Tab-separated table of C-alpha atoms in Angstrom:
chain	number	residue	atom	x	y	z
A	1	MET	CA	-21.665	31.822	-6.039
A	2	SER	CA	-24.169	31.911	-7.752
A	3	ASN	CA	-26.949	29.590	-9.087
A	4	SER	CA	-25.283	26.540	-11.512
A	5	SER	CA	-21.969	28.117	-11.214
A	6	SER	CA	-18.606	26.297	-11.014
A	7	PRO	CA	-16.676	27.280	-7.941
A	8	ASN	CA	-12.743	27.497	-7.977
A	9	GLU	CA	-12.416	25.471	-4.823
A	10	PHE	CA	-13.682	23.294	-2.709
A	11	LEU	CA	-14.224	23.005	1.101
A	12	LEU	CA	-13.388	19.190	2.641
A	13	ARG	CA	-14.503	17.930	5.546
A	14	ALA	CA	-12.284	18.142	8.414
A	15	PHE	CA	-11.629	15.661	11.339
A	16	ALA	CA	-11.379	17.658	13.995
A	17	ASP	CA	-11.883	21.403	15.409
A	18	THR	CA	-9.477	21.893	17.990
A	19	ARG	CA	-6.508	21.529	17.268
A	20	GLU	CA	-5.025	19.246	19.850
A	21	LEU	CA	-7.395	16.673	18.002
A	22	GLN	CA	-6.240	17.563	14.750
A	23	LEU	CA	-2.762	16.851	15.515
A	24	LEU	CA	-3.253	13.953	16.781
A	25	HIS	CA	-5.610	13.250	13.226
A	26	PHE	CA	-2.660	14.202	11.484
A	27	SER	CA	0.020	11.608	13.807
A	28	LEU	CA	-2.028	8.832	12.721
A	29	PHE	CA	-3.188	9.309	9.149
A	30	LEU	CA	1.038	9.921	9.198
A	31	GLY	CA	1.778	6.650	10.709
A	32	LEU	CA	-1.307	4.620	8.726
A	33	TYR	CA	0.524	6.276	5.664
A	34	LEU	CA	4.331	5.443	6.238
A	35	ALA	CA	2.940	2.110	6.992
A	36	ALA	CA	1.304	1.437	3.726
A	37	LEU	CA	4.027	3.138	1.724
A	38	LEU	CA	6.533	0.608	3.648
A	39	GLY	CA	4.723	-2.715	3.538
A	40	ASN	CA	3.585	-2.064	-0.286
A	41	GLY	CA	7.500	-0.148	-1.180
A	42	LEU	CA	8.668	-3.585	0.025
A	43	ILE	CA	6.690	-6.348	-1.646
A	44	ILE	CA	7.135	-3.713	-5.179
A	45	THR	CA	11.145	-4.212	-4.113
A	46	ALA	CA	11.124	-7.464	-3.266
A	47	ILE	CA	9.059	-8.636	-6.438
A	48	ALA	CA	11.754	-6.382	-8.907
A	49	CYS	CA	14.633	-7.493	-7.636
A	50	ASP	CA	14.031	-10.847	-7.486
A	51	HIS	CA	14.225	-13.045	-10.407
A	52	ARG	CA	12.845	-16.106	-8.651
A	53	LEU	CA	9.201	-13.657	-7.952
A	54	HIS	CA	9.049	-13.359	-11.632
A	55	THR	CA	5.972	-15.179	-11.973
A	56	PRO	CA	1.846	-13.939	-13.424
A	57	MET	CA	0.840	-14.079	-9.574
A	58	TYR	CA	3.729	-12.142	-8.240
A	59	PHE	CA	3.460	-9.945	-10.903
A	60	PHE	CA	-0.155	-9.115	-10.436
A	61	LEU	CA	0.506	-8.534	-7.045
A	62	LEU	CA	3.179	-5.765	-7.911
A	63	ASN	CA	0.843	-4.002	-9.645
A	64	LEU	CA	-1.513	-4.613	-6.661
A	65	SER	CA	0.197	-2.793	-4.338
A	66	VAL	CA	1.149	0.405	-6.736
A	67	PHE	CA	-2.615	0.924	-6.980
A	68	ASP	CA	-2.745	0.386	-3.230
A	69	LEU	CA	-0.321	2.953	-2.921
A	70	GLY	CA	-1.961	5.533	-5.605
A	71	THR	CA	-5.079	4.843	-3.749
A	72	ILE	CA	-3.822	6.447	-0.306
A	73	SER	CA	-1.168	8.550	-1.912
A	74	THR	CA	-4.272	10.471	-3.975
A	75	SER	CA	-6.426	11.214	-0.146
A	76	VAL	CA	-4.740	10.789	2.658
A	77	PRO	CA	-1.690	12.994	1.541
A	78	LYS	CA	-4.679	16.314	1.655
A	79	SER	CA	-6.713	15.323	4.668
A	80	MET	CA	-2.898	15.236	6.423
A	81	ALA	CA	-2.741	18.726	5.218
A	82	ILE	CA	-5.987	19.974	6.119
A	83	SER	CA	-5.379	18.930	10.262
A	84	LEU	CA	-1.675	20.836	10.175
A	85	TRP	CA	-2.111	24.076	7.955
A	86	ASN	CA	-6.093	24.249	9.000
A	87	SER	CA	-7.497	24.416	5.442
A	88	ARG	CA	-10.110	23.151	4.336
A	89	ALA	CA	-9.262	24.657	1.130
A	90	ILE	CA	-8.912	22.494	-2.074
A	91	SER	CA	-8.695	23.557	-5.326
A	92	TYR	CA	-11.119	23.183	-8.706
A	93	SER	CA	-8.235	21.348	-10.441
A	94	GLY	CA	-7.309	19.641	-7.177
A	95	CYS	CA	-10.412	17.961	-6.308
A	96	ALA	CA	-10.765	17.045	-9.680
A	97	ALA	CA	-7.622	15.398	-10.056
A	98	GLN	CA	-8.293	13.476	-6.465
A	99	VAL	CA	-12.015	12.633	-7.952
A	100	PHE	CA	-9.730	10.978	-11.339
A	101	PHE	CA	-7.201	9.356	-8.946
A	102	LEU	CA	-9.044	7.874	-6.734
A	103	VAL	CA	-11.664	6.213	-10.084
A	104	PHE	CA	-9.063	5.343	-11.549
A	105	PHE	CA	-6.833	3.270	-8.946
A	106	ILE	CA	-9.976	2.143	-7.104
A	107	LEU	CA	-12.022	0.163	-10.275
A	108	ALA	CA	-7.983	-0.789	-11.984
A	109	GLU	CA	-7.357	-2.651	-8.561
A	110	TYR	CA	-10.690	-3.968	-8.972
A	111	PHE	CA	-9.730	-5.267	-12.203
A	112	LEU	CA	-7.462	-6.393	-11.559
A	113	LEU	CA	-8.238	-8.773	-8.577
A	114	THR	CA	-10.392	-10.184	-11.719
A	115	ILE	CA	-7.634	-11.350	-13.593
A	116	MET	CA	-5.237	-12.503	-10.260
A	117	ALA	CA	-8.923	-15.134	-10.228
A	118	TYR	CA	-8.595	-15.384	-13.832
A	119	ASP	CA	-4.752	-16.758	-13.279
A	120	ARG	CA	-5.843	-18.724	-9.515
A	121	PHE	CA	-8.753	-20.730	-11.677
A	122	VAL	CA	-6.011	-21.249	-14.501
A	123	ALA	CA	-3.069	-22.352	-11.843
A	124	ILE	CA	-5.247	-25.088	-10.132
A	125	CYS	CA	-7.942	-25.592	-12.559
A	126	ARG	CA	-6.212	-25.804	-15.944
A	127	PRO	CA	-2.915	-26.222	-15.051
A	128	LEU	CA	-1.591	-28.134	-18.295
A	129	HIS	CA	-2.491	-25.043	-19.762
A	130	TYR	CA	-0.903	-22.337	-17.258
A	131	GLY	CA	2.353	-21.827	-19.151
A	132	THR	CA	0.065	-21.562	-22.213
A	133	LEU	CA	-2.909	-18.977	-20.864
A	134	MET	CA	-0.624	-16.752	-18.392
A	135	GLY	CA	2.729	-15.852	-20.142
A	136	SER	CA	4.662	-12.773	-20.259
A	137	ARG	CA	2.777	-11.442	-23.423
A	138	ALA	CA	-0.365	-12.345	-22.012
A	139	CYS	CA	0.316	-11.142	-18.949
A	140	ALA	CA	1.174	-7.758	-19.545
A	141	LYS	CA	-1.952	-7.490	-22.087
A	142	MET	CA	-3.966	-8.187	-19.203
A	143	ALA	CA	-2.002	-5.915	-16.670
A	144	ALA	CA	-2.600	-3.096	-19.546
A	145	ALA	CA	-6.672	-4.117	-20.277
A	146	ALA	CA	-6.805	-3.012	-15.756
A	147	TRP	CA	-4.682	0.117	-16.370
A	148	GLY	CA	-6.825	0.937	-19.720
A	149	SER	CA	-10.275	0.275	-18.196
A	150	GLY	CA	-9.466	1.755	-14.964
A	151	ILE	CA	-7.978	5.803	-17.011
A	152	LEU	CA	-11.713	5.475	-19.453
A	153	ASN	CA	-13.668	5.095	-16.589
A	154	ALA	CA	-11.985	7.687	-14.539
A	155	VAL	CA	-12.359	10.095	-17.502
A	156	LEU	CA	-16.132	9.187	-17.967
A	157	HIS	CA	-17.238	9.781	-14.632
A	158	THR	CA	-14.641	12.788	-13.933
A	159	ALA	CA	-15.474	14.368	-17.711
A	160	ASN	CA	-19.372	14.271	-16.770
A	161	THR	CA	-19.042	14.917	-12.806
A	162	PHE	CA	-17.195	18.424	-13.661
A	163	SER	CA	-19.513	19.204	-16.282
A	164	LEU	CA	-22.624	19.308	-14.078
A	165	PRO	CA	-23.737	22.611	-12.600
A	166	LEU	CA	-23.385	22.920	-9.230
A	167	CYS	CA	-26.618	24.797	-7.607
A	168	ARG	CA	-25.874	23.296	-4.060
A	169	GLY	CA	-22.481	25.531	-2.081
A	170	ASN	CA	-19.077	23.810	-2.842
A	171	ALA	CA	-19.037	22.537	0.819
A	172	VAL	CA	-18.223	18.641	0.067
A	173	GLU	CA	-19.140	16.536	2.967
A	174	GLN	CA	-15.715	14.388	3.137
A	175	PHE	CA	-12.089	14.244	3.399
A	176	TYR	CA	-11.828	14.329	0.107
A	177	CYS	CA	-13.298	15.007	-3.196
A	178	SER	CA	-15.747	12.309	-3.795
A	179	LEU	CA	-18.442	11.617	-6.700
A	180	PRO	CA	-21.177	11.349	-4.207
A	181	GLN	CA	-20.970	14.046	-2.798
A	182	LEU	CA	-19.726	16.116	-5.668
A	183	ARG	CA	-23.357	14.952	-7.231
A	184	ARG	CA	-25.353	16.045	-3.751
A	185	LEU	CA	-23.754	19.444	-5.088
A	186	SER	CA	-25.370	19.430	-8.279
A	187	CYS	CA	-28.600	21.044	-9.272
A	188	SER	CA	-32.145	18.975	-8.991
A	189	GLY	CA	-32.351	17.019	-12.484
A	190	SER	CA	-29.004	17.236	-14.049
A	191	TYR	CA	-27.536	14.371	-12.868
A	192	LEU	CA	-28.950	11.835	-15.804
A	193	ARG	CA	-25.704	11.689	-18.193
A	194	GLU	CA	-23.360	11.151	-15.022
A	195	SER	CA	-26.172	8.357	-14.028
A	196	GLY	CA	-26.078	6.717	-17.153
A	197	VAL	CA	-22.578	6.496	-16.764
A	198	THR	CA	-23.127	5.476	-13.207
A	199	VAL	CA	-24.834	2.055	-14.613
A	200	VAL	CA	-22.686	1.653	-17.153
A	201	SER	CA	-19.701	1.373	-14.650
A	202	ALA	CA	-22.408	-1.392	-11.900
A	203	CYS	CA	-22.365	-4.040	-14.919
A	204	VAL	CA	-18.884	-4.091	-15.368
A	205	VAL	CA	-18.466	-4.317	-11.757
A	206	LEU	CA	-21.320	-6.781	-11.194
A	207	GLY	CA	-20.124	-8.643	-14.367
A	208	CYS	CA	-16.308	-9.024	-12.798
A	209	PHE	CA	-17.967	-9.892	-9.105
A	210	ILE	CA	-19.664	-13.009	-10.656
A	211	PHE	CA	-16.754	-14.140	-12.342
A	212	ILE	CA	-14.730	-14.064	-9.187
A	213	VAL	CA	-17.091	-16.143	-7.487
A	214	LEU	CA	-17.638	-18.573	-10.155
A	215	SER	CA	-14.544	-18.738	-10.625
A	216	TYR	CA	-13.633	-19.440	-7.148
A	217	VAL	CA	-16.879	-22.081	-7.110
A	218	GLN	CA	-14.842	-24.059	-10.304
A	219	ILE	CA	-11.230	-23.408	-8.121
A	220	PHE	CA	-13.065	-24.898	-4.949
A	221	THR	CA	-14.727	-27.875	-6.512
A	222	ALA	CA	-11.223	-28.268	-8.111
A	223	VAL	CA	-9.159	-28.400	-4.952
A	224	LEU	CA	-11.975	-30.596	-2.881
A	225	ARG	CA	-10.988	-33.230	-5.787
A	226	ILE	CA	-7.437	-33.000	-4.653
A	227	PRO	CA	-6.533	-36.450	-3.394
A	228	SER	CA	-3.608	-35.591	-0.940
A	229	GLU	CA	-4.358	-33.432	2.249
A	230	GLN	CA	-1.010	-32.098	1.432
A	231	GLY	CA	-2.051	-31.189	-2.606
A	232	ARG	CA	-5.513	-29.324	-1.342
A	233	HIS	CA	-3.221	-27.328	1.483
A	234	LYS	CA	-1.040	-26.290	-0.843
A	235	ALA	CA	-3.448	-25.421	-3.138
A	236	PHE	CA	-5.425	-23.132	-1.012
A	237	SER	CA	-2.906	-21.786	0.717
A	238	THR	CA	-2.290	-19.893	-2.975
A	239	CYS	CA	-6.261	-18.813	-2.856
A	240	LEU	CA	-6.605	-18.016	0.367
A	241	PRO	CA	-4.675	-14.592	0.278
A	242	HIS	CA	-6.230	-13.926	-3.045
A	243	LEU	CA	-9.851	-14.485	-2.001
A	244	ALA	CA	-8.993	-12.590	1.490
A	245	VAL	CA	-8.234	-9.701	0.109
A	246	VAL	CA	-10.894	-9.533	-2.273
A	247	SER	CA	-13.212	-9.811	0.495
A	248	LEU	CA	-11.710	-6.748	1.657
A	249	PHE	CA	-12.056	-4.578	-0.805
A	250	VAL	CA	-15.549	-5.725	-1.788
A	251	SER	CA	-16.981	-5.550	1.680
A	252	THR	CA	-15.340	-2.289	2.311
A	253	LEU	CA	-16.551	-0.882	-0.630
A	254	MET	CA	-20.045	-1.862	-0.460
A	255	PHE	CA	-20.231	-0.686	3.212
A	256	ALA	CA	-19.137	2.122	2.230
A	257	GLN	CA	-22.070	2.713	-0.512
A	258	LEU	CA	-24.776	1.298	1.617
A	259	SER	CA	-23.458	4.617	4.305
A	260	LEU	CA	-23.901	7.096	1.673
A	261	SER	CA	-28.183	6.811	2.458
A	262	ILE	CA	-28.247	5.016	5.225
A	263	SER	CA	-26.007	7.136	7.792
A	264	SER	CA	-25.104	9.616	9.455
A	265	PRO	CA	-22.100	12.073	7.965
A	266	ALA	CA	-19.589	10.914	10.667
A	267	GLN	CA	-20.325	7.445	9.560
A	268	ASP	CA	-19.835	7.822	6.112
A	269	LEU	CA	-16.055	9.198	7.109
A	270	VAL	CA	-16.092	6.005	9.193
A	271	MET	CA	-16.777	3.981	5.934
A	272	ALA	CA	-14.443	6.280	3.629
A	273	VAL	CA	-11.711	5.449	6.119
A	274	LEU	CA	-11.944	1.825	6.005
A	275	TYR	CA	-11.992	1.249	1.889
A	276	SER	CA	-9.457	3.737	1.051
A	277	VAL	CA	-6.911	3.609	4.055
A	278	VAL	CA	-7.887	0.303	5.732
A	279	PRO	CA	-7.132	-2.350	2.616
A	280	PRO	CA	-3.258	-0.651	1.709
A	281	ILE	CA	-2.599	-1.382	4.703
A	282	VAL	CA	-3.757	-4.685	4.947
A	283	ASN	CA	-3.187	-6.259	1.497
A	284	PRO	CA	0.904	-6.681	2.433
A	285	LEU	CA	-0.006	-8.078	5.817
A	286	ILE	CA	-2.300	-10.712	3.993
A	287	TYR	CA	0.279	-11.813	1.045
A	288	SER	CA	3.362	-11.549	2.610
A	289	MET	CA	1.999	-13.556	5.858
A	290	ARG	CA	1.725	-17.239	5.111
A	291	ASN	CA	3.695	-17.026	1.978
A	292	LYS	CA	7.343	-18.015	2.620
A	293	GLU	CA	8.440	-17.230	-1.284
A	294	LEU	CA	7.541	-13.392	-0.202
A	295	LYS	CA	8.797	-13.584	2.963
A	296	ASP	CA	12.228	-14.961	1.895
A	297	ALA	CA	12.619	-12.278	-0.690
A	298	LEU	CA	11.428	-9.711	1.599
A	299	ARG	CA	13.900	-11.458	4.259
A	300	LYS	CA	16.849	-11.128	1.715
A	301	LEU	CA	15.848	-7.672	0.910
A	302	ILE	CA	15.747	-6.379	4.450
A	303	GLN	CA	19.714	-8.380	4.529
A	304	TRP	CA	20.879	-6.234	1.960
A	305	VAL	CA	19.867	-3.336	2.581
A	306	GLN	CA	21.398	-3.390	6.419
A	307	CYS	CA	24.982	-4.762	4.802
A	308	ARG	CA	24.673	-1.860	2.303
A	309	HIS	CA	24.509	0.451	5.990
A	310	GLN	CA	27.205	-0.960	7.344
C-alpha cells in the first residue's frame, strides 16, 4: 500500500491462532452475546408490555437496554466471524460503520446515564415537582437529546478519522475498529483536526461526569435527612442500581483508555472486552436483581410465554 492512501480493507486482531482456541473463543463470545440478547431483550419486552412500568425511570431503562444491545451487536458478531471463518479482514465501509455505531451507542448511553441521574435527583430531592419536570414530553425530549448527541458525536469522529491519510499499514490491533488504533495508522502530524473533536467531546464527557457526581451528592444528602430508616432504604434502593451501572460504565471505560498508553496489546484486548462486552451483560442483572416491579413484570412475561407454548 502506498503512502498517504486509503486501504480497501483493514485487518482486525484475532484472539487466537490455533483452530481449537478459535472455536473456544467463538463459543465463549456466542454464549456472552446470547446472554446479553436475552437479558436486554426481556427488559425491553417487559417494560413495553407492562403498563405499570410506563414511568420515566423505566422508559430510560428501556433506552439503556437498546444502547447496550447496540454496543455488543456492533463488535462481538464480527469478532465471532473472525474466529469461525479464520478471516481477519473487514471492508473499509464496514470498519467505518463499526466506528460510527460504537461511538454512537457508547456516548449515547453515557448521555442517557446522565439524564437518569437527573431523574433520580428530581425524584428524591424535588418529589413535588417530579410530575411537572419529568412528564412524558420532557422525557421524550431528553431521550431524543441523548440519541441526537450520540449521532452527532459519531458523525464527527467517524468523518474526521476516515479523512486522515494512512501511512502505517492496515492492521488494527484490536478485535474491532477502534478510534485510537485507527489513529495510530495515520500519518504523523495529520491528526490535529481529530484531536480538536476529541477535546470537545472530552469536555462534554467531563461535564456530564461532574453533573452525575453533584447530583448524587445532593441525593445522598437528601436521603440521609429522611427520618425513617424504611424511607432511607427505599430511596437508596431506587438509586443504587443506576449508581452501580454508572460506576461499571465509567470504570471500565477509564481503564480501557489508560491501558492504551501503559499496557501491552494483550491487555488492551482484555480491557476492550471489559467495556464493550461486560456492561451489556451485567446491566440487566443489576437492574432486575432488587427491583420488585421489574421482577414481577419479567415473571409475568415468562409465564405468558410458557402458556403460549403449552
